[in-house]
mmCIF file of C-alpha atoms in Angstrom:
data_model
loop_
_atom_site.group_PDB
_atom_site.id
_atom_site.type_symbol
_atom_site.label_atom_id
_atom_site.label_comp_id
_atom_site.label_asym_id
_atom_site.label_seq_id
_atom_site.Cartn_x
_atom_site.Cartn_y
_atom_site.Cartn_z
ATOM 1 C CA MET Z 1 37.648 -14.576 -51.364
ATOM 2 C CA LEU Z 2 34.822 -17.068 -51.077
ATOM 3 C CA HIS Z 3 36.628 -19.243 -53.534
ATOM 4 C CA THR Z 4 39.805 -19.161 -51.438
ATOM 5 C CA PHE Z 5 37.967 -20.269 -48.327
ATOM 6 C CA GLY Z 6 36.078 -22.879 -50.298
ATOM 7 C CA LEU Z 7 39.333 -24.347 -51.598
ATOM 8 C CA PHE Z 8 40.774 -24.308 -48.079
ATOM 9 C CA ALA Z 9 37.718 -26.087 -46.665
ATOM 10 C CA VAL Z 10 37.692 -28.740 -49.381
ATOM 11 C CA LEU Z 11 41.412 -29.460 -49.076
ATOM 12 C CA PHE Z 12 41.326 -29.579 -45.294
ATOM 13 C CA GLY Z 13 38.293 -31.843 -45.366
ATOM 14 C CA THR Z 14 40.156 -34.172 -47.716
ATOM 15 C CA TRP Z 15 43.137 -34.161 -45.357
ATOM 16 C CA ILE Z 16 40.981 -35.108 -42.387
ATOM 17 C CA LEU Z 17 39.125 -37.814 -44.286
ATOM 18 C CA LEU Z 18 42.292 -39.382 -45.600
ATOM 19 C CA SER Z 19 44.289 -39.224 -42.385
ATOM 20 C CA GLY Z 20 41.644 -40.529 -40.012
ATOM 21 C CA HIS Z 21 43.650 -39.378 -36.978
ATOM 22 C CA PHE Z 22 42.565 -36.396 -34.957
ATOM 23 C CA THR Z 23 45.652 -35.635 -32.868
ATOM 24 C CA PRO Z 24 46.499 -31.935 -32.587
ATOM 25 C CA PHE Z 25 49.860 -32.355 -34.286
ATOM 26 C CA LEU Z 26 48.346 -33.865 -37.424
ATOM 27 C CA MET Z 27 45.565 -31.272 -37.546
ATOM 28 C CA ILE Z 28 48.054 -28.390 -37.305
ATOM 29 C CA ALA Z 29 50.353 -29.984 -39.877
ATOM 30 C CA GLY Z 30 47.379 -30.390 -42.177
ATOM 31 C CA ALA Z 31 46.334 -26.792 -41.744
ATOM 32 C CA ILE Z 32 49.858 -25.635 -42.579
ATOM 33 C CA CYS Z 33 50.075 -27.832 -45.665
ATOM 34 C CA VAL Z 34 46.669 -26.727 -46.918
ATOM 35 C CA ALA Z 35 47.465 -23.075 -46.281
ATOM 36 C CA PHE Z 36 50.686 -23.440 -48.258
ATOM 37 C CA THR Z 37 48.824 -25.076 -51.144
ATOM 38 C CA VAL Z 38 46.227 -22.320 -51.191
ATOM 39 C CA TYR Z 39 49.038 -19.727 -51.124
ATOM 40 C CA VAL Z 40 50.748 -21.351 -54.104
ATOM 41 C CA THR Z 41 47.437 -21.455 -55.965
ATOM 42 C CA PHE Z 42 46.949 -17.789 -55.150
ATOM 43 C CA ARG Z 43 50.428 -16.971 -56.466
ATOM 44 C CA MET Z 44 49.579 -18.818 -59.684
ATOM 45 C CA ASP Z 45 46.638 -16.451 -60.069
ATOM 46 C CA LEU Z 46 44.109 -19.248 -60.348
ATOM 47 C CA LEU Z 47 41.785 -17.981 -57.642
ATOM 48 C CA ASP Z 48 38.851 -15.602 -57.534
ATOM 49 C CA HIS Z 49 38.196 -15.237 -61.202
ATOM 50 C CA GLN Z 50 34.776 -15.169 -62.720
ATOM 51 C CA ARG Z 51 33.553 -18.740 -62.669
ATOM 52 C CA ASP Z 52 31.176 -20.503 -64.968
ATOM 53 C CA TYR Z 53 27.672 -20.548 -63.624
ATOM 54 C CA ILE Z 54 27.271 -23.989 -62.122
ATOM 55 C CA GLY Z 55 23.503 -23.971 -62.121
ATOM 56 C CA PRO Z 56 21.038 -25.812 -59.960
ATOM 57 C CA VAL Z 57 23.287 -28.370 -58.330
ATOM 58 C CA TRP Z 58 20.444 -30.498 -56.960
ATOM 59 C CA ARG Z 59 19.687 -31.697 -60.466
ATOM 60 C CA LEU Z 60 23.118 -33.290 -60.763
ATOM 61 C CA PRO Z 61 22.486 -36.431 -58.635
ATOM 62 C CA VAL Z 62 19.382 -37.228 -60.674
ATOM 63 C CA TYR Z 63 21.403 -36.857 -63.843
ATOM 64 C CA TRP Z 64 24.203 -39.027 -62.432
ATOM 65 C CA LEU Z 65 21.796 -41.791 -61.493
ATOM 66 C CA TRP Z 66 20.324 -41.738 -64.988
ATOM 67 C CA LEU Z 67 23.828 -41.735 -66.482
ATOM 68 C CA ALA Z 68 24.788 -44.722 -64.315
ATOM 69 C CA GLY Z 69 21.826 -46.614 -65.719
ATOM 70 C CA GLN Z 70 22.850 -45.703 -69.269
ATOM 71 C CA ILE Z 71 26.428 -46.807 -68.577
ATOM 72 C CA LEU Z 72 25.206 -50.156 -67.281
ATOM 73 C CA VAL Z 73 22.953 -50.759 -70.284
ATOM 74 C CA TRP Z 74 25.658 -49.848 -72.791
ATOM 75 C CA SER Z 75 28.263 -51.877 -70.918
ATOM 76 C CA ILE Z 76 26.134 -54.960 -71.417
ATOM 77 C CA ILE Z 77 25.636 -54.168 -75.104
ATOM 78 C CA ILE Z 78 29.345 -53.571 -75.729
ATOM 79 C CA SER Z 79 30.228 -56.694 -73.730
ATOM 80 C CA SER Z 80 28.024 -58.760 -76.004
ATOM 81 C CA LYS Z 81 29.819 -57.175 -78.983
ATOM 82 C CA VAL Z 82 33.206 -58.077 -77.519
ATOM 83 C CA LEU Z 83 32.237 -61.641 -76.623
ATOM 84 C CA ALA Z 84 30.573 -62.389 -79.981
ATOM 85 C CA PRO Z 85 32.492 -65.083 -81.863
ATOM 86 C CA ARG Z 86 32.589 -63.017 -85.050
ATOM 87 C CA LEU Z 87 33.467 -59.392 -84.488
ATOM 88 C CA ASN Z 88 30.382 -57.461 -85.513
ATOM 89 C CA ILE Z 89 31.286 -53.817 -85.151
ATOM 90 C CA ASP Z 90 30.613 -50.899 -87.427
ATOM 91 C CA PRO Z 91 32.363 -47.773 -86.162
ATOM 92 C CA ALA Z 92 31.081 -44.311 -86.975
ATOM 93 C CA PHE Z 93 32.909 -41.034 -86.683
ATOM 94 C CA GLU Z 94 30.751 -37.935 -86.915
ATOM 95 C CA ARG Z 95 30.041 -34.493 -85.582
ATOM 96 C CA VAL Z 96 27.325 -34.054 -82.985
ATOM 97 C CA PRO Z 97 25.973 -30.654 -81.957
ATOM 98 C CA CYS Z 98 25.771 -29.673 -78.310
ATOM 99 C CA THR Z 99 23.293 -27.162 -76.964
ATOM 100 C CA GLN Z 100 24.895 -26.244 -73.637
ATOM 101 C CA LYS Z 101 25.720 -22.614 -73.024
ATOM 102 C CA SER Z 102 28.819 -22.651 -70.842
ATOM 103 C CA ASP Z 103 32.099 -24.454 -71.417
ATOM 104 C CA LEU Z 104 31.895 -26.287 -68.107
ATOM 105 C CA TRP Z 105 28.674 -28.019 -69.064
ATOM 106 C CA ARG Z 106 29.967 -28.796 -72.528
ATOM 107 C CA VAL Z 107 32.907 -30.527 -70.884
ATOM 108 C CA LEU Z 108 30.475 -32.402 -68.669
ATOM 109 C CA TYR Z 109 28.538 -33.481 -71.738
ATOM 110 C CA ALA Z 110 31.705 -34.604 -73.533
ATOM 111 C CA ASN Z 111 32.842 -36.548 -70.486
ATOM 112 C CA SER Z 112 29.437 -38.181 -70.200
ATOM 113 C CA ILE Z 113 29.755 -39.301 -73.800
ATOM 114 C CA THR Z 114 33.197 -40.724 -73.140
ATOM 115 C CA LEU Z 115 32.062 -42.436 -69.948
ATOM 116 C CA THR Z 116 29.257 -44.223 -71.738
ATOM 117 C CA PRO Z 117 30.798 -47.305 -73.332
ATOM 118 C CA GLY Z 118 30.241 -47.329 -77.074
ATOM 119 C CA THR Z 119 30.703 -43.633 -77.668
ATOM 120 C CA LEU Z 120 33.845 -41.565 -77.350
ATOM 121 C CA SER Z 121 34.261 -37.828 -77.763
ATOM 122 C CA THR Z 122 37.479 -36.926 -79.498
ATOM 123 C CA ASN Z 123 37.273 -33.193 -80.016
ATOM 124 C CA LEU Z 124 35.286 -30.286 -78.640
ATOM 125 C CA ARG Z 125 35.162 -27.278 -80.878
ATOM 126 C CA ASN Z 126 32.936 -24.199 -80.925
ATOM 127 C CA GLY Z 127 29.475 -25.639 -81.016
ATOM 128 C CA ASP Z 128 29.899 -29.296 -81.707
ATOM 129 C CA LEU Z 129 31.701 -32.454 -80.746
ATOM 130 C CA GLU Z 130 33.484 -35.052 -82.794
ATOM 131 C CA VAL Z 131 32.260 -38.425 -81.620
ATOM 132 C CA HIS Z 132 33.535 -41.881 -82.393
ATOM 133 C CA ALA Z 133 31.018 -44.671 -81.855
ATOM 134 C CA LEU Z 134 31.625 -48.392 -81.903
ATOM 135 C CA THR Z 135 28.343 -49.221 -83.613
ATOM 136 C CA GLN Z 136 25.903 -47.315 -85.784
ATOM 137 C CA SER Z 137 23.195 -47.878 -83.206
ATOM 138 C CA ALA Z 138 25.271 -46.184 -80.508
ATOM 139 C CA MET Z 139 25.726 -43.203 -82.818
ATOM 140 C CA SER Z 140 22.046 -42.997 -83.714
ATOM 141 C CA ASP Z 141 21.149 -43.324 -80.034
ATOM 142 C CA LEU Z 142 23.426 -40.391 -79.253
ATOM 143 C CA LYS Z 143 21.981 -38.415 -82.160
ATOM 144 C CA THR Z 144 18.481 -38.603 -80.766
ATOM 145 C CA GLY Z 145 19.787 -36.016 -78.307
ATOM 146 C CA LYS Z 146 18.521 -37.603 -75.103
ATOM 147 C CA LEU Z 147 21.849 -37.198 -73.326
ATOM 148 C CA ASP Z 148 22.290 -33.690 -74.687
ATOM 149 C CA GLN Z 149 18.826 -32.662 -73.484
ATOM 150 C CA ARG Z 150 19.465 -34.145 -70.051
ATOM 151 C CA VAL Z 151 22.682 -32.160 -69.629
ATOM 152 C CA THR Z 152 21.038 -28.977 -70.903
ATOM 153 C CA VAL Z 153 18.160 -29.383 -68.470
ATOM 154 C CA ALA Z 154 20.602 -30.068 -65.632
ATOM 155 C CA GLU Z 155 22.383 -26.852 -66.595
ATOM 156 C CA GLY Z 156 19.135 -24.990 -66.136
ATOM 157 C CA GLY Z 157 18.301 -24.388 -69.790
ATOM 158 C CA LYS Z 158 15.107 -25.165 -71.615
ATOM 159 C CA PRO Z 159 14.928 -28.401 -73.594
ATOM 160 C CA THR Z 160 14.920 -27.550 -77.287
ATOM 161 C CA THR Z 161 12.969 -30.562 -78.443
ATOM 162 C CA GLY Z 162 9.538 -31.461 -77.193
ATOM 163 C CA GLU Z 163 10.705 -34.881 -76.115
ATOM 164 C CA LYS Z 164 9.623 -35.978 -72.680
ATOM 165 C CA LEU Z 165 12.505 -36.708 -70.345
ATOM 166 C CA MET H 1 37.542 -66.661 -51.765
ATOM 167 C CA ILE H 2 35.737 -64.188 -53.976
ATOM 168 C CA PHE H 3 38.677 -61.868 -53.506
ATOM 169 C CA LEU H 4 40.985 -64.464 -54.992
ATOM 170 C CA ALA H 5 38.641 -64.849 -57.960
ATOM 171 C CA ALA H 6 38.645 -61.070 -58.447
ATOM 172 C CA THR H 7 42.444 -61.068 -58.242
ATOM 173 C CA ALA H 8 42.638 -63.802 -60.869
ATOM 174 C CA ALA H 9 40.287 -61.880 -63.161
ATOM 175 C CA LEU H 10 42.277 -58.679 -62.742
ATOM 176 C CA ILE H 11 45.563 -60.438 -63.459
ATOM 177 C CA ALA H 12 44.087 -62.131 -66.542
ATOM 178 C CA ALA H 13 42.842 -58.770 -67.848
ATOM 179 C CA MET H 14 46.234 -57.230 -67.087
ATOM 180 C CA ALA H 15 47.921 -59.990 -69.082
ATOM 181 C CA LEU H 16 45.641 -59.287 -72.055
ATOM 182 C CA ALA H 17 46.342 -55.567 -71.835
ATOM 183 C CA LEU H 18 50.050 -56.292 -71.501
ATOM 184 C CA ALA H 19 49.910 -58.368 -74.665
ATOM 185 C CA ARG H 20 48.327 -55.379 -76.388
ATOM 186 C CA ALA H 21 51.059 -53.143 -74.993
ATOM 187 C CA PHE H 22 53.650 -55.394 -76.610
ATOM 188 C CA ALA H 23 51.795 -55.925 -79.880
ATOM 189 C CA GLY H 24 50.034 -52.596 -80.357
ATOM 190 C CA PRO H 25 50.988 -51.151 -83.735
ATOM 191 C CA THR H 26 51.053 -47.508 -82.713
ATOM 192 C CA VAL H 27 52.439 -45.871 -79.624
ATOM 193 C CA TYR H 28 48.910 -44.811 -78.660
ATOM 194 C CA ASP H 29 47.795 -48.432 -78.380
ATOM 195 C CA ARG H 30 50.595 -48.963 -75.931
ATOM 196 C CA ILE H 31 49.663 -45.892 -73.902
ATOM 197 C CA LEU H 32 46.033 -47.044 -73.809
ATOM 198 C CA ALA H 33 47.063 -50.499 -72.638
ATOM 199 C CA VAL H 34 49.403 -49.149 -69.975
ATOM 200 C CA ASN H 35 46.750 -46.715 -68.766
ATOM 201 C CA HIS H 36 44.309 -49.549 -68.231
ATOM 202 C CA ILE H 37 46.911 -51.776 -66.644
ATOM 203 C CA GLY H 38 47.251 -48.903 -64.194
ATOM 204 C CA THR H 39 43.500 -48.825 -63.549
ATOM 205 C CA GLN H 40 43.515 -52.563 -62.936
ATOM 206 C CA THR H 41 46.459 -52.159 -60.605
ATOM 207 C CA VAL H 42 44.450 -49.682 -58.560
ATOM 208 C CA LEU H 43 41.678 -52.263 -58.216
ATOM 209 C CA LEU H 44 44.194 -55.022 -57.528
ATOM 210 C CA ILE H 45 45.800 -53.085 -54.689
ATOM 211 C CA ALA H 46 42.390 -52.361 -53.188
ATOM 212 C CA VAL H 47 41.371 -56.029 -53.376
ATOM 213 C CA PHE H 48 44.734 -57.075 -51.979
ATOM 214 C CA GLY H 49 44.208 -54.767 -49.021
ATOM 215 C CA PHE H 50 40.976 -56.641 -48.316
ATOM 216 C CA ILE H 51 42.624 -60.066 -48.709
ATOM 217 C CA THR H 52 45.288 -59.270 -46.152
ATOM 218 C CA GLU H 53 42.812 -57.250 -44.064
ATOM 219 C CA ARG H 54 45.067 -54.250 -43.995
ATOM 220 C CA PRO H 55 43.061 -51.211 -45.129
ATOM 221 C CA ASP H 56 46.243 -49.145 -45.335
ATOM 222 C CA PHE H 57 46.619 -50.453 -48.860
ATOM 223 C CA LEU H 58 43.699 -48.263 -49.878
ATOM 224 C CA ASP H 59 45.885 -45.176 -49.443
ATOM 225 C CA ILE H 60 48.390 -46.595 -51.908
ATOM 226 C CA SER H 61 45.538 -47.426 -54.245
ATOM 227 C CA LEU H 62 44.227 -43.878 -54.041
ATOM 228 C CA LEU H 63 47.649 -42.478 -54.779
ATOM 229 C CA TYR H 64 48.100 -44.873 -57.681
ATOM 230 C CA ALA H 65 44.826 -43.733 -59.238
ATOM 231 C CA LEU H 66 46.044 -40.140 -59.293
ATOM 232 C CA ILE H 67 49.583 -40.924 -60.441
ATOM 233 C CA ASN H 68 48.237 -43.138 -63.210
ATOM 234 C CA PHE H 69 46.245 -40.226 -64.637
ATOM 235 C CA ILE H 70 49.164 -37.795 -64.403
ATOM 236 C CA ALA H 71 51.495 -40.348 -65.999
ATOM 237 C CA THR H 72 49.166 -40.874 -68.959
ATOM 238 C CA ILE H 73 48.875 -37.146 -69.609
ATOM 239 C CA ALA H 74 52.628 -36.660 -69.192
ATOM 240 C CA VAL H 75 53.499 -39.451 -71.620
ATOM 241 C CA LEU H 76 50.968 -38.068 -74.109
ATOM 242 C CA ARG H 77 52.616 -34.662 -73.900
ATOM 243 C CA TYR H 78 55.920 -36.354 -74.541
ATOM 244 C CA VAL H 79 55.003 -38.363 -77.644
ATOM 245 C CA LYS H 80 52.623 -35.875 -79.252
ATOM 246 C CA ARG H 81 53.604 -34.759 -82.759
ATOM 247 C CA ASP H 82 56.732 -36.819 -82.699
ATOM 248 C CA PRO H 83 57.494 -37.464 -86.393
ATOM 249 C CA ALA H 84 58.999 -40.841 -85.552
ATOM 250 C CA ASN H 85 55.607 -42.134 -84.489
ATOM 251 C CA VAL H 86 53.727 -41.186 -87.638
ATOM 252 C CA LYS H 87 55.759 -43.390 -89.953
ATOM 253 C CA LYS H 88 55.089 -46.570 -88.037
ATOM 254 C CA GLN H 89 51.384 -46.548 -88.839
ATOM 255 C CA SER H 90 51.755 -47.322 -92.527
ATOM 256 C CA MET Y 1 25.217 -62.617 -44.416
ATOM 257 C CA ILE Y 2 22.943 -61.112 -47.063
ATOM 258 C CA LEU Y 3 25.418 -58.268 -47.338
ATOM 259 C CA ASP Y 4 28.184 -60.789 -47.942
ATOM 260 C CA ILE Y 5 26.297 -62.459 -50.751
ATOM 261 C CA LEU Y 6 25.447 -59.102 -52.312
ATOM 262 C CA SER Y 7 29.071 -58.060 -52.205
ATOM 263 C CA TRP Y 8 30.176 -61.363 -53.755
ATOM 264 C CA ILE Y 9 27.714 -60.870 -56.585
ATOM 265 C CA ALA Y 10 28.936 -57.310 -57.134
ATOM 266 C CA ILE Y 11 32.587 -58.368 -57.161
ATOM 267 C CA ALA Y 12 31.805 -61.219 -59.560
ATOM 268 C CA ILE Y 13 30.027 -58.853 -61.949
ATOM 269 C CA GLY Y 14 32.918 -56.411 -61.712
ATOM 270 C CA ALA Y 15 35.461 -59.148 -62.419
ATOM 271 C CA PHE Y 16 33.420 -60.258 -65.421
ATOM 272 C CA PHE Y 17 33.384 -56.742 -66.863
ATOM 273 C CA VAL Y 18 37.111 -56.317 -66.213
ATOM 274 C CA ILE Y 19 37.849 -59.504 -68.152
ATOM 275 C CA VAL Y 20 35.561 -58.369 -70.963
ATOM 276 C CA GLY Y 21 37.433 -55.080 -71.102
ATOM 277 C CA GLY Y 22 40.772 -56.871 -71.273
ATOM 278 C CA LEU Y 23 39.485 -59.141 -74.040
ATOM 279 C CA GLY Y 24 38.189 -56.106 -75.898
ATOM 280 C CA ILE Y 25 41.547 -54.357 -75.696
ATOM 281 C CA TRP Y 26 43.093 -57.450 -77.235
ATOM 282 C CA ARG Y 27 40.433 -58.242 -79.857
ATOM 283 C CA MET Y 28 39.355 -54.962 -81.392
ATOM 284 C CA PRO Y 29 40.844 -54.016 -84.752
ATOM 285 C CA ASP Y 30 42.007 -50.441 -84.248
ATOM 286 C CA LEU Y 31 42.867 -47.897 -81.578
ATOM 287 C CA PHE Y 32 39.541 -46.097 -81.424
ATOM 288 C CA SER Y 33 37.451 -49.233 -81.230
ATOM 289 C CA ARG Y 34 39.795 -50.501 -78.518
ATOM 290 C CA MET Y 35 38.954 -47.518 -76.355
ATOM 291 C CA HIS Y 36 35.308 -48.542 -75.981
ATOM 292 C CA PRO Y 37 35.891 -51.890 -74.222
ATOM 293 C CA ALA Y 38 38.652 -50.204 -72.248
ATOM 294 C CA GLY Y 39 36.055 -47.743 -70.980
ATOM 295 C CA ILE Y 40 34.073 -50.660 -69.549
ATOM 296 C CA ILE Y 41 36.970 -51.425 -67.195
ATOM 297 C CA ASP Y 42 37.056 -47.869 -65.916
ATOM 298 C CA THR Y 43 33.356 -47.438 -65.305
ATOM 299 C CA THR Y 44 31.428 -50.645 -64.836
ATOM 300 C CA GLY Y 45 34.232 -52.983 -63.821
ATOM 301 C CA ALA Y 46 35.837 -50.644 -61.323
ATOM 302 C CA GLY Y 47 32.445 -49.474 -60.100
ATOM 303 C CA PHE Y 48 31.145 -52.957 -59.302
ATOM 304 C CA ILE Y 49 34.390 -54.183 -57.712
ATOM 305 C CA LEU Y 50 34.600 -51.093 -55.499
ATOM 306 C CA LEU Y 51 30.895 -51.461 -54.646
ATOM 307 C CA GLY Y 52 31.525 -55.032 -53.581
ATOM 308 C CA LEU Y 53 34.453 -53.977 -51.421
ATOM 309 C CA LEU Y 54 32.342 -51.165 -49.988
ATOM 310 C CA LEU Y 55 29.735 -53.669 -48.828
ATOM 311 C CA GLN Y 56 32.458 -55.659 -47.057
ATOM 312 C CA SER Y 57 34.054 -52.743 -45.232
ATOM 313 C CA SER Y 58 33.244 -52.244 -41.588
ATOM 314 C CA ASP Y 59 35.107 -49.002 -40.947
ATOM 315 C CA TRP Y 60 33.622 -45.739 -42.239
ATOM 316 C CA LEU Y 61 37.098 -44.497 -43.098
ATOM 317 C CA VAL Y 62 37.583 -47.455 -45.449
ATOM 318 C CA SER Y 63 34.239 -46.724 -47.080
ATOM 319 C CA VAL Y 64 35.185 -43.098 -47.638
ATOM 320 C CA LYS Y 65 38.477 -44.120 -49.224
ATOM 321 C CA LEU Y 66 36.773 -46.604 -51.542
ATOM 322 C CA ALA Y 67 34.295 -43.926 -52.577
ATOM 323 C CA LEU Y 68 37.145 -41.490 -53.188
ATOM 324 C CA ILE Y 69 38.973 -44.030 -55.366
ATOM 325 C CA PHE Y 70 35.791 -44.463 -57.399
ATOM 326 C CA ILE Y 71 35.314 -40.705 -57.734
ATOM 327 C CA PHE Y 72 38.892 -40.161 -58.874
ATOM 328 C CA LEU Y 73 38.651 -42.981 -61.398
ATOM 329 C CA ILE Y 74 35.348 -41.747 -62.772
ATOM 330 C CA PHE Y 75 36.660 -38.194 -63.163
ATOM 331 C CA THR Y 76 40.091 -38.946 -64.564
ATOM 332 C CA SER Y 77 39.357 -41.795 -66.958
ATOM 333 C CA PRO Y 78 37.282 -39.867 -69.526
ATOM 334 C CA VAL Y 79 39.802 -37.042 -69.500
ATOM 335 C CA ALA Y 80 42.673 -39.436 -70.143
ATOM 336 C CA THR Y 81 40.722 -41.259 -72.854
ATOM 337 C CA HIS Y 82 39.732 -37.981 -74.506
ATOM 338 C CA ALA Y 83 43.325 -36.730 -74.433
ATOM 339 C CA LEU Y 84 44.557 -39.988 -75.902
ATOM 340 C CA ALA Y 85 42.001 -39.964 -78.729
ATOM 341 C CA HIS Y 86 42.632 -36.299 -79.444
ATOM 342 C CA ALA Y 87 46.413 -36.780 -79.568
ATOM 343 C CA ALA Y 88 46.021 -39.802 -81.843
ATOM 344 C CA LEU Y 89 43.797 -37.809 -84.205
ATOM 345 C CA LEU Y 90 46.233 -34.894 -84.253
ATOM 346 C CA ASP Y 91 48.974 -37.351 -85.051
ATOM 347 C CA GLY Y 92 47.133 -38.435 -88.185
ATOM 348 C CA LEU Y 93 45.569 -41.734 -87.164
ATOM 349 C CA LYS Y 94 42.311 -42.352 -88.989
ATOM 350 C CA PRO Y 95 39.526 -44.319 -87.344
ATOM 351 C CA TRP Y 96 38.713 -47.532 -89.121
ATOM 352 C CA THR Y 97 35.177 -47.607 -90.523
ATOM 353 C CA ARG Y 98 33.260 -49.778 -92.917
ATOM 354 C CA GLY Y 99 33.615 -47.212 -95.646
ATOM 355 C CA ARG Y 100 30.431 -45.188 -95.499
ATOM 356 C CA ASP Y 101 31.469 -42.564 -92.970
ATOM 357 C CA LYS Y 102 30.412 -38.998 -93.476
ATOM 358 C CA MET Y 103 33.723 -37.384 -92.579
ATOM 359 C CA ASP Y 104 35.569 -36.176 -95.655
ATOM 360 C CA ASP Y 105 38.511 -38.551 -95.386
ATOM 361 C CA LYS Y 106 37.989 -42.187 -96.251
ATOM 362 C CA ASP Y 107 41.444 -43.643 -96.079
ATOM 363 C CA GLY Y 108 40.575 -45.957 -93.264
ATOM 364 C CA GLN Y 109 43.019 -47.850 -91.157
ATOM 365 C CA THR Y 110 46.066 -49.601 -92.478
#
């Protein structure tokens, strides 16, 4: 039930933000549209199931800021690779373990890998990811497990290596 | 002024991606190129809205971002495991 | 005025990264290596251009829409890229490497 109301609130908030008009007609039309959408979602039996544990949400912005920094650094590195007169790339394609517990956080980890230029997750199976990297250094940087540890800590788990984050 | 420079850069990048969409040996290269032409179009529409000082264009841009994603996934569903595509790689 | 200059710098950086991404899509030798420069367009290029536009906007509604565009791009682009790479792998495309990869298959690209 909480999930239903949460979906309603999020959708209606999006409607208000995107319309920018606050006349009664538009508000009522929005409420009707959102209610219909929630009803269809309910009919599709997508609501009120057991959800993955999201964890301490306040750690996410810290993680996102760190990830933005990583993305910037790797963008510059990959840009220098692209602009080099002779193409100096050495792709690697390997399996990388992931230590997250729930599927949601594994997906977040895989998407973080894909978002970082230079590494690209291609498959997510039981306990590990297939990763394609543009250079060997990108792969070895990923294999140090910094990103993995960050996501695991953001999930609320204990870091498995003693490395300081 | 800077908006025009950004527009020029976006159009140049779109031309490069379009060349890849024509040349790309496999169908996946073409999908990748078209997907990123779509991303650049989103940015182009947003910048264009600022050039003409009509922020309504941002709504179109927002819609384009979502449709671009759906289109990529839909086309991927369509070409996946099509035997005609496998032969072209050799 | 300072805000203007900041936004110009941000848009210029974004335009630079977008061009680099386009060049990368054209230059790289195979599909999987093409995806990396393409990712630069989606994250850094789009991020800086939208940041520059955000600094220019006067209306809060415009700012919210720019932020929403950025959020949608940042959430959908890795999913699309992942789906594309996964479909290409299922279809039998092999990533090109320099011949010392640790996966079992070493056919390489055509």
